[in-house]
């Protein structure tokens, strides 16, 4: 027997199937609709932030590619991380800017699925790439004599490719299982992009298993890389404290501090959002925390890795005259 879809003539645009499961044709992202008077102000702020993120991270990629003194594994990972940040923020910010400009938040079911899938994949990539960067610092400080052998060009490429692809099957499966749920409460998402927590709030029926699957994968994706980072830095701190020279200790801590700042900005806000118990009282907090790991971390990344790094600032002084001459 073939299933038959009937479109209901109401403003929410739902489809209902023979087995009585409702599937929304589109969702409505409420975003910042609770502050309509600030729409144009927020549009200007977020547009400025997006331009800064693209230009700042693009500049980091440029200088790490063209400056000979920055052709090391550490800057190779920083360059990849900057590219990831541009991709990561481009999944959510352009859509949010369009919604603020049009004063509408309508997004089709399939566009919502694509946005969530790419967002989750890139978020997973960021978790593992941060762990790879911590491992790189561990090898450089704790095993410097074998650094060039351990962190060879081939190994660096393998670590980066692994970070990019490890989340694809997991998050494609996550996206499928979330968007296969019946949505019978509403089609309005109290968020500025399609994400798991707000979508789960719209699902009906017994979704305990789905929530547990999301929680387990969230714990694995967040906790495993974070534990690797903690392990790397515990060994780094132990090694650095044994250095006889204060200058050596200062240099080592300075090299690692930038990465630690990015780790805590990203992991702190993301883990609270995905691992805390959900209730309607936390919806405003979830949106605020989401701004941290989707917008603020990519914004601060080029500042943290350039202004705090003497090699990068030195490369900038060399490159800027060339760019101005062009």
PDB file of N, CA and C in Angstrom, residues 7-15 23-28 106-107 184-188:
ATOM      1  N   UNK A   7      -1.660  17.952   2.059  1.00  0.00           N
ATOM      2  CA  UNK A   7      -1.196  19.227   2.608  1.00  0.00           C
ATOM      3  C   UNK A   7      -2.348  19.941   3.294  1.00  0.00           C
ATOM      4  N   UNK A   8      -2.130  20.310   4.528  1.00  0.00           N
ATOM      5  CA  UNK A   8      -3.179  20.993   5.281  1.00  0.00           C
ATOM      6  C   UNK A   8      -3.136  22.485   4.988  1.00  0.00           C
ATOM      7  N   UNK A   9      -4.263  23.121   4.739  1.00  0.00           N
ATOM      8  CA  UNK A   9      -4.290  24.539   4.371  1.00  0.00           C
ATOM      9  C   UNK A   9      -4.230  25.446   5.593  1.00  0.00           C
ATOM     10  N   UNK A  10      -3.129  25.422   6.313  1.00  0.00           N
ATOM     11  CA  UNK A  10      -2.991  26.353   7.423  1.00  0.00           C
ATOM     12  C   UNK A  10      -1.651  27.044   7.321  1.00  0.00           C
ATOM     13  N   UNK A  11      -1.453  28.058   8.146  1.00  0.00           N
ATOM     14  CA  UNK A  11      -0.281  28.915   8.039  1.00  0.00           C
ATOM     15  C   UNK A  11       1.003  28.193   8.412  1.00  0.00           C
ATOM     16  N   UNK A  12       0.920  27.136   9.139  1.00  0.00           N
ATOM     17  CA  UNK A  12       2.125  26.446   9.584  1.00  0.00           C
ATOM     18  C   UNK A  12       2.673  25.475   8.542  1.00  0.00           C
ATOM     19  N   UNK A  13       1.892  25.198   7.484  1.00  0.00           N
ATOM     20  CA  UNK A  13       2.343  24.348   6.390  1.00  0.00           C
ATOM     21  C   UNK A  13       2.873  23.005   6.880  1.00  0.00           C
ATOM     22  N   UNK A  14       1.979  22.169   7.294  1.00  0.00           N
ATOM     23  CA  UNK A  14       2.359  20.832   7.758  1.00  0.00           C
ATOM     24  C   UNK A  14       1.897  19.802   6.737  1.00  0.00           C
ATOM     25  N   UNK A  15       2.571  18.671   6.699  1.00  0.00           N
ATOM     26  CA  UNK A  15       2.108  17.516   5.932  1.00  0.00           C
ATOM     27  C   UNK A  15       1.764  16.412   6.907  1.00  0.00           C
ATOM     28  N   UNK A  23       4.894  16.062   9.554  1.00  0.00           N
ATOM     29  CA  UNK A  23       6.206  16.504   9.081  1.00  0.00           C
ATOM     30  C   UNK A  23       6.072  17.937   8.581  1.00  0.00           C
ATOM     31  N   UNK A  24       6.744  18.897   9.198  1.00  0.00           N
ATOM     32  CA  UNK A  24       6.621  20.286   8.762  1.00  0.00           C
ATOM     33  C   UNK A  24       7.312  20.517   7.431  1.00  0.00           C
ATOM     34  N   UNK A  25       6.653  21.257   6.545  1.00  0.00           N
ATOM     35  CA  UNK A  25       7.266  21.634   5.280  1.00  0.00           C
ATOM     36  C   UNK A  25       8.378  22.645   5.540  1.00  0.00           C
ATOM     37  N   UNK A  26       8.187  23.466   6.551  1.00  0.00           N
ATOM     38  CA  UNK A  26       9.194  24.453   6.910  1.00  0.00           C
ATOM     39  C   UNK A  26       9.150  24.744   8.404  1.00  0.00           C
ATOM     40  N   UNK A  27      10.258  25.276   8.905  1.00  0.00           N
ATOM     41  CA  UNK A  27      10.326  25.757  10.276  1.00  0.00           C
ATOM     42  C   UNK A  27      10.412  27.277  10.247  1.00  0.00           C
ATOM     43  N   UNK A  28      10.144  27.875  11.401  1.00  0.00           N
ATOM     44  CA  UNK A  28      10.290  29.317  11.550  1.00  0.00           C
ATOM     45  C   UNK A  28      11.313  29.571  12.651  1.00  0.00           C
ATOM     46  N   UNK A 106      11.566  32.049   8.078  1.00  0.00           N
ATOM     47  CA  UNK A 106      11.136  30.804   7.437  1.00  0.00           C
ATOM     48  C   UNK A 106      12.322  30.073   6.816  1.00  0.00           C
ATOM     49  N   UNK A 107      12.438  28.783   7.125  1.00  0.00           N
ATOM     50  CA  UNK A 107      13.481  27.941   6.549  1.00  0.00           C
ATOM     51  C   UNK A 107      12.867  26.593   6.217  1.00  0.00           C
ATOM     52  N   UNK A 184       4.724  17.598  16.216  1.00  0.00           N
ATOM     53  CA  UNK A 184       3.305  17.914  16.250  1.00  0.00           C
ATOM     54  C   UNK A 184       2.978  19.066  17.201  1.00  0.00           C
ATOM     55  N   UNK A 185       3.992  19.682  17.791  1.00  0.00           N
ATOM     56  CA  UNK A 185       3.728  20.776  18.732  1.00  0.00           C
ATOM     57  C   UNK A 185       3.675  22.116  18.012  1.00  0.00           C
ATOM     58  N   UNK A 186       4.693  22.421  17.253  1.00  0.00           N
ATOM     59  CA  UNK A 186       4.785  23.690  16.559  1.00  0.00           C
ATOM     60  C   UNK A 186       5.882  23.566  15.524  1.00  0.00           C
ATOM     61  N   UNK A 187       5.992  24.550  14.643  1.00  0.00           N
ATOM     62  CA  UNK A 187       7.119  24.579  13.708  1.00  0.00           C
ATOM     63  C   UNK A 187       8.017  25.781  13.971  1.00  0.00           C
ATOM     64  N   UNK A 188       7.849  26.382  15.156  1.00  0.00           N
ATOM     65  CA  UNK A 188       8.628  27.570  15.505  1.00  0.00           C
ATOM     66  C   UNK A 188       9.799  27.204  16.410  1.00  0.00           C
TER      67      UNK A 188
END
